[in-house]
Amino acid sequence: MSGKQYTIARIPGDGIGPEVIGETSKILEAAASKHGFSISWADYPFGADHYLKTNEILPASAVDEMAPMDALLLGAVGDPRVKPGILERGILLHLRFHFDQYVNLRPAKSYPRVPLPIQPKKGPALNTLVVRENTEDFYVGIGGKTEKGKAVVDLATTRGLYSMSGTLEGAFSKGVEGAFQLGVASEPGVRRVVAYAAHAAKARGEEKITLASKSNALPQIYGFWEDVAKDEAAKQGVGLSIVNVDAMCYHLVRTPDLYGVVVAPNMFGDIVSDLLAGLAGGLGVAAGADIGDQLSMFEPIHGSAPDIAGTGKANPIAAILTGALMLEHIGERAAAQGVENALTEFLAHAETRDLPVEFGGEATTTAVGEAILRRI
Ligand code: NAD
Ligand code: IPM
Ligand code: MN
């Protein structure tokens, strides 16, 4: 019983975001009252509707207002009515970079009754942790299109660890038009995420981590990653195995539980974490957290799923588990465990038709939320 009051910023966002965040919020409030603390929500409307109505994406004043809060809970952003990148970069990536949330933690954990497309080899369960670098790589947003065969790309960027400056000029011959996108890795950027992965491995009782890489094709950026990661892993006292990301995907579909902790550059981490989510039962069960030393953000790894928005088919479990990660992060470990237990009990005991549609049942988003809420 901490008796504390937490202020949590909340951005439900687009598509199924508000649906899954609605169920999650009720469950987190119930867990709080059971464990003697309270949550006060600071709600923000950012997303497609707000953008289309006001032309505002994410004002700096709102970001400053969130900074001292205890955490940020986000559903998903992205909408077919808005050009890809505007909301995703303008809200999601902006928040990750602004608050220097350098770790994107993505557990791929299986739960009872959740059908797995491929059986794990070592036992019935899957429990892999993806530690994705979250501020660099091809995500820095530096690039450009040519005009009359030539591009001048401004490298000016600010991160928590450094700022970058300079310009790159590139040209195609014969007036050919094209585009450039720059990937960035810095030594402290790689070290801190590898160190985080090493700590996470040790906390799981494991002695090594696996790096998803691709230095055979991209030696500058991923060769650098490998060198720094080897040094940092040795410093942290864990082993490092390096696996080319293409082979990693291949191995994963044959042996889903091959890896313990996977550390990955931003883009490979994005792809491998969706693959592992699928192997662990679906995007509807895959929680995520963007962790840094300032405000941390909690968002399921799935997107706004416009194909099922408004149908009641969205599985809220990923968002609910994301909420549990958030409770743990703010120091309410017993409440976090309570949420995970309620969810596990629901899954273990539900009639098949009362399971989420994603797991072969008929239960709507709200019905799943209510059933878990009753077990808190
Ligand atoms: P997506 O994750 O939204 O959907 C992929 C597939 O998984 C869809 O078939 C969807 O129905 C299904 N799915 C996702 N979440 C589910 C859930 N909770 N329950 C059941 N099924 C679920 O990926 P996408 O289709 O590539 O992207 C849709 C939009 O979301 C795009 O605008 C994209 O940019 C955005 N996006 C946002 C985030 C985020 O805000 N964190 C993450 C990924 C994608
Ligand atoms: C995710 C999403 C985002 C990413 C997109 C929406 C920018 O796919 O959170 O995994 O690539 O990081
Ligand atoms: Mn993704």
Tab-separated table of N, CA, C and O in Angstrom, residues 100-106 129-137 161 184-201 209-212 225 228-229 232-233 236 238 240 261-266 269 289 291-293:
chain	number	residue	atom	x	y	z
A	100	ASP	N	14.269	10.868	-25.008
A	100	ASP	CA	15.446	10.003	-25.065
A	100	ASP	C	15.150	8.602	-24.515
A	100	ASP	O	15.911	8.048	-23.720
A	101	GLN	N	14.023	8.059	-24.970
A	101	GLN	CA	13.600	6.713	-24.520
A	101	GLN	C	14.405	5.703	-25.326
A	101	GLN	O	13.971	5.217	-26.364
A	102	TYR	N	15.603	5.405	-24.839
A	102	TYR	CA	16.556	4.696	-25.689
A	102	TYR	C	16.337	3.195	-25.763
A	102	TYR	O	16.954	2.522	-26.592
A	103	VAL	N	15.483	2.669	-24.905
A	103	VAL	CA	15.185	1.236	-24.958
A	103	VAL	C	13.734	1.032	-25.349
A	103	VAL	O	12.840	1.599	-24.734
A	104	ASN	N	13.490	0.240	-26.359
A	104	ASN	CA	12.138	-0.200	-26.646
A	104	ASN	C	12.075	-1.675	-26.247
A	104	ASN	O	12.626	-2.549	-26.911
A	105	LEU	N	11.424	-1.894	-25.107
A	105	LEU	CA	11.368	-3.216	-24.502
A	105	LEU	C	10.142	-3.948	-25.029
A	105	LEU	O	9.024	-3.454	-24.889
A	106	ARG	N	10.358	-5.102	-25.632
A	106	ARG	CA	9.236	-5.822	-26.240
A	106	ARG	C	9.269	-7.302	-25.872
A	106	ARG	O	9.856	-8.125	-26.583
A	129	LEU	N	12.848	-11.782	-24.871
A	129	LEU	CA	12.770	-10.338	-24.645
A	129	LEU	C	13.545	-9.624	-25.744
A	129	LEU	O	14.735	-9.863	-25.926
A	130	VAL	N	12.840	-8.765	-26.474
A	130	VAL	CA	13.526	-7.948	-27.470
A	130	VAL	C	13.855	-6.599	-26.835
A	130	VAL	O	12.977	-5.931	-26.293
A	131	VAL	N	15.134	-6.254	-26.891
A	131	VAL	CA	15.591	-4.943	-26.421
A	131	VAL	C	16.020	-4.183	-27.670
A	131	VAL	O	17.082	-4.423	-28.230
A	132	ARG	N	15.149	-3.296	-28.111
A	132	ARG	CA	15.345	-2.596	-29.382
A	132	ARG	C	15.900	-1.202	-29.121
A	132	ARG	O	15.350	-0.463	-28.294
A	133	GLU	N	16.973	-0.851	-29.828
A	133	GLU	CA	17.492	0.520	-29.728
A	133	GLU	C	16.419	1.435	-30.309
A	133	GLU	O	15.794	1.117	-31.314
A	134	ASN	N	16.217	2.593	-29.689
A	134	ASN	CA	14.994	3.343	-29.995
A	134	ASN	C	15.221	4.788	-30.425
A	134	ASN	O	14.259	5.539	-30.529
A	135	THR	N	16.474	5.180	-30.635
A	135	THR	CA	16.704	6.604	-30.960
A	135	THR	C	17.550	6.822	-32.216
A	135	THR	O	17.704	7.967	-32.636
A	136	GLU	N	18.123	5.748	-32.783
A	136	GLU	CA	19.083	5.955	-33.877
A	136	GLU	C	18.701	5.131	-35.115
A	136	GLU	O	17.549	4.988	-35.449
A	137	ASP	N	19.732	4.671	-35.836
A	137	ASP	CA	19.554	3.800	-37.003
A	137	ASP	C	18.877	4.570	-38.143
A	137	ASP	O	19.024	5.788	-38.266
A	161	LEU	N	21.918	12.255	-26.153
A	161	LEU	CA	23.346	12.022	-25.976
A	161	LEU	C	24.231	13.018	-26.714
A	161	LEU	O	25.391	13.176	-26.388
A	184	VAL	N	22.175	5.947	-38.582
A	184	VAL	CA	23.149	6.507	-37.647
A	184	VAL	C	23.317	5.564	-36.468
A	184	VAL	O	22.340	5.020	-35.956
A	185	ALA	N	24.568	5.366	-36.044
A	185	ALA	CA	24.821	4.665	-34.782
A	185	ALA	C	25.926	5.418	-34.068
A	185	ALA	O	26.893	5.843	-34.706
A	186	SER	N	25.795	5.601	-32.777
A	186	SER	CA	26.861	6.248	-32.011
A	186	SER	C	27.347	5.280	-30.942
A	186	SER	O	26.597	4.408	-30.503
A	187	GLU	N	28.605	5.455	-30.541
A	187	GLU	CA	29.146	4.530	-29.542
A	187	GLU	C	28.342	4.548	-28.239
A	187	GLU	O	27.919	3.488	-27.767
A	188	PRO	N	28.062	5.736	-27.656
A	188	PRO	CA	27.277	5.686	-26.409
A	188	PRO	C	25.858	5.183	-26.638
A	188	PRO	O	25.270	4.555	-25.747
A	189	GLY	N	25.330	5.426	-27.832
A	189	GLY	CA	23.976	4.951	-28.151
A	189	GLY	C	23.909	3.430	-28.168
A	189	GLY	O	22.950	2.828	-27.690
A	190	VAL	N	24.937	2.799	-28.740
A	190	VAL	CA	24.976	1.336	-28.775
A	190	VAL	C	25.278	0.786	-27.379
A	190	VAL	O	24.634	-0.151	-26.906
A	191	ARG	N	26.251	1.420	-26.698
A	191	ARG	CA	26.648	0.908	-25.368
A	191	ARG	C	25.475	0.847	-24.402
A	191	ARG	O	25.288	-0.124	-23.683
A	192	ARG	N	24.670	1.930	-24.376
A	192	ARG	CA	23.644	1.958	-23.319
A	192	ARG	C	22.567	0.911	-23.549
A	192	ARG	O	22.046	0.330	-22.603
A	193	VAL	N	22.246	0.633	-24.787
A	193	VAL	CA	21.185	-0.349	-25.012
A	193	VAL	C	21.716	-1.775	-24.838
A	193	VAL	O	21.014	-2.662	-24.339
A	194	VAL	N	22.975	-1.979	-25.194
A	194	VAL	CA	23.586	-3.299	-24.964
A	194	VAL	C	23.728	-3.540	-23.452
A	194	VAL	O	23.452	-4.646	-22.959
A	195	ALA	N	24.109	-2.502	-22.722
A	195	ALA	CA	24.215	-2.638	-21.258
A	195	ALA	C	22.852	-2.980	-20.665
A	195	ALA	O	22.738	-3.842	-19.785
A	196	TYR	N	21.810	-2.336	-21.170
A	196	TYR	CA	20.451	-2.620	-20.676
A	196	TYR	C	20.086	-4.082	-20.941
A	196	TYR	O	19.551	-4.776	-20.076
A	197	ALA	N	20.394	-4.539	-22.154
A	197	ALA	CA	20.083	-5.931	-22.516
A	197	ALA	C	20.868	-6.902	-21.629
A	197	ALA	O	20.342	-7.941	-21.205
A	198	ALA	N	22.126	-6.552	-21.341
A	198	ALA	CA	22.957	-7.414	-20.491
A	198	ALA	C	22.358	-7.513	-19.085
A	198	ALA	O	22.247	-8.611	-18.523
A	199	HIS	N	21.928	-6.375	-18.529
A	199	HIS	CA	21.283	-6.396	-17.203
A	199	HIS	C	20.020	-7.245	-17.231
A	199	HIS	O	19.759	-8.019	-16.316
A	200	ALA	N	19.245	-7.072	-18.298
A	200	ALA	CA	17.988	-7.821	-18.410
A	200	ALA	C	18.270	-9.320	-18.474
A	200	ALA	O	17.567	-10.125	-17.861
A	201	ALA	N	19.325	-9.693	-19.208
A	201	ALA	CA	19.671	-11.115	-19.308
A	201	ALA	C	20.067	-11.656	-17.938
A	201	ALA	O	19.617	-12.729	-17.525
A	209	ILE	N	23.536	-12.611	-24.505
A	209	ILE	CA	22.523	-11.908	-25.291
A	209	ILE	C	22.832	-12.160	-26.773
A	209	ILE	O	23.950	-12.550	-27.122
A	210	THR	N	21.826	-11.948	-27.619
A	210	THR	CA	22.007	-12.176	-29.053
A	210	THR	C	21.736	-10.878	-29.804
A	210	THR	O	20.689	-10.258	-29.608
A	211	LEU	N	22.680	-10.492	-30.633
A	211	LEU	CA	22.537	-9.260	-31.418
A	211	LEU	C	22.032	-9.581	-32.824
A	211	LEU	O	22.610	-10.408	-33.530
A	212	ALA	N	20.933	-8.923	-33.215
A	212	ALA	CA	20.444	-9.020	-34.595
A	212	ALA	C	21.225	-8.015	-35.426
A	212	ALA	O	21.151	-6.811	-35.180
A	225	TRP	N	28.311	-1.445	-34.899
A	225	TRP	CA	27.440	-1.975	-33.842
A	225	TRP	C	28.075	-3.223	-33.197
A	225	TRP	O	28.119	-3.354	-31.982
A	228	VAL	N	31.215	-2.395	-30.998
A	228	VAL	CA	30.874	-1.753	-29.723
A	228	VAL	C	30.121	-2.739	-28.824
A	228	VAL	O	30.370	-2.823	-27.620
A	229	ALA	N	29.218	-3.501	-29.414
A	229	ALA	CA	28.421	-4.445	-28.622
A	229	ALA	C	29.307	-5.516	-27.996
A	229	ALA	O	29.114	-5.890	-26.833
A	232	GLU	N	31.055	-3.902	-25.049
A	232	GLU	CA	30.147	-3.594	-23.932
A	232	GLU	C	29.657	-4.875	-23.256
A	232	GLU	O	29.565	-4.938	-22.029
A	233	ALA	N	29.363	-5.899	-24.053
A	233	ALA	CA	28.903	-7.157	-23.464
A	233	ALA	C	30.001	-7.730	-22.561
A	233	ALA	O	29.724	-8.188	-21.452
A	236	GLN	N	30.105	-5.917	-19.395
A	236	GLN	CA	28.959	-6.248	-18.544
A	236	GLN	C	29.006	-7.699	-18.076
A	236	GLN	O	28.142	-8.133	-17.312
A	238	VAL	N	28.625	-10.505	-19.919
A	238	VAL	CA	27.734	-11.469	-20.581
A	238	VAL	C	28.321	-11.848	-21.942
A	238	VAL	O	29.094	-11.084	-22.530
A	240	LEU	N	28.068	-12.617	-26.013
A	240	LEU	CA	27.315	-11.998	-27.103
A	240	LEU	C	27.362	-12.919	-28.297
A	240	LEU	O	28.449	-13.291	-28.747
A	261	VAL	N	17.444	-13.108	-24.642
A	261	VAL	CA	17.367	-11.662	-24.843
A	261	VAL	C	17.984	-11.325	-26.198
A	261	VAL	O	19.124	-11.680	-26.477
A	262	VAL	N	17.203	-10.669	-27.038
A	262	VAL	CA	17.687	-10.218	-28.344
A	262	VAL	C	17.862	-8.711	-28.282
A	262	VAL	O	16.928	-7.992	-27.925
A	263	VAL	N	19.057	-8.240	-28.607
A	263	VAL	CA	19.268	-6.794	-28.693
A	263	VAL	C	19.378	-6.454	-30.168
A	263	VAL	O	19.948	-7.227	-30.950
A	264	ALA	N	18.767	-5.330	-30.556
A	264	ALA	CA	18.711	-5.053	-31.991
A	264	ALA	C	18.736	-3.560	-32.270
A	264	ALA	O	18.158	-2.777	-31.527
A	265	PRO	N	19.381	-3.180	-33.377
A	265	PRO	CA	19.240	-1.816	-33.859
A	265	PRO	C	17.767	-1.541	-34.163
A	265	PRO	O	16.986	-2.475	-34.372
A	266	ASN	N	17.439	-0.271	-34.232
A	266	ASN	CA	16.041	0.163	-34.292
A	266	ASN	C	15.190	-0.580	-35.340
A	266	ASN	O	14.144	-1.147	-35.018
A	269	GLY	N	14.949	-4.349	-34.909
A	269	GLY	CA	14.155	-4.597	-33.697
A	269	GLY	C	12.669	-4.443	-33.964
A	269	GLY	O	11.840	-5.177	-33.419
A	289	ALA	N	7.291	-1.161	-24.090
A	289	ALA	CA	7.614	0.008	-23.266
A	289	ALA	C	8.790	0.749	-23.877
A	289	ALA	O	9.730	0.125	-24.371
A	291	ILE	N	11.638	3.048	-22.739
A	291	ILE	CA	12.220	3.394	-21.449
A	291	ILE	C	13.419	4.319	-21.625
A	291	ILE	O	14.262	4.106	-22.492
A	292	GLY	N	13.489	5.325	-20.777
A	292	GLY	CA	14.656	6.190	-20.740
A	292	GLY	C	14.811	6.740	-19.338
A	292	GLY	O	14.103	6.314	-18.418
A	293	ASP	N	15.722	7.696	-19.191
A	293	ASP	CA	15.949	8.254	-17.859
A	293	ASP	C	14.993	9.398	-17.547
A	293	ASP	O	14.981	9.911	-16.438
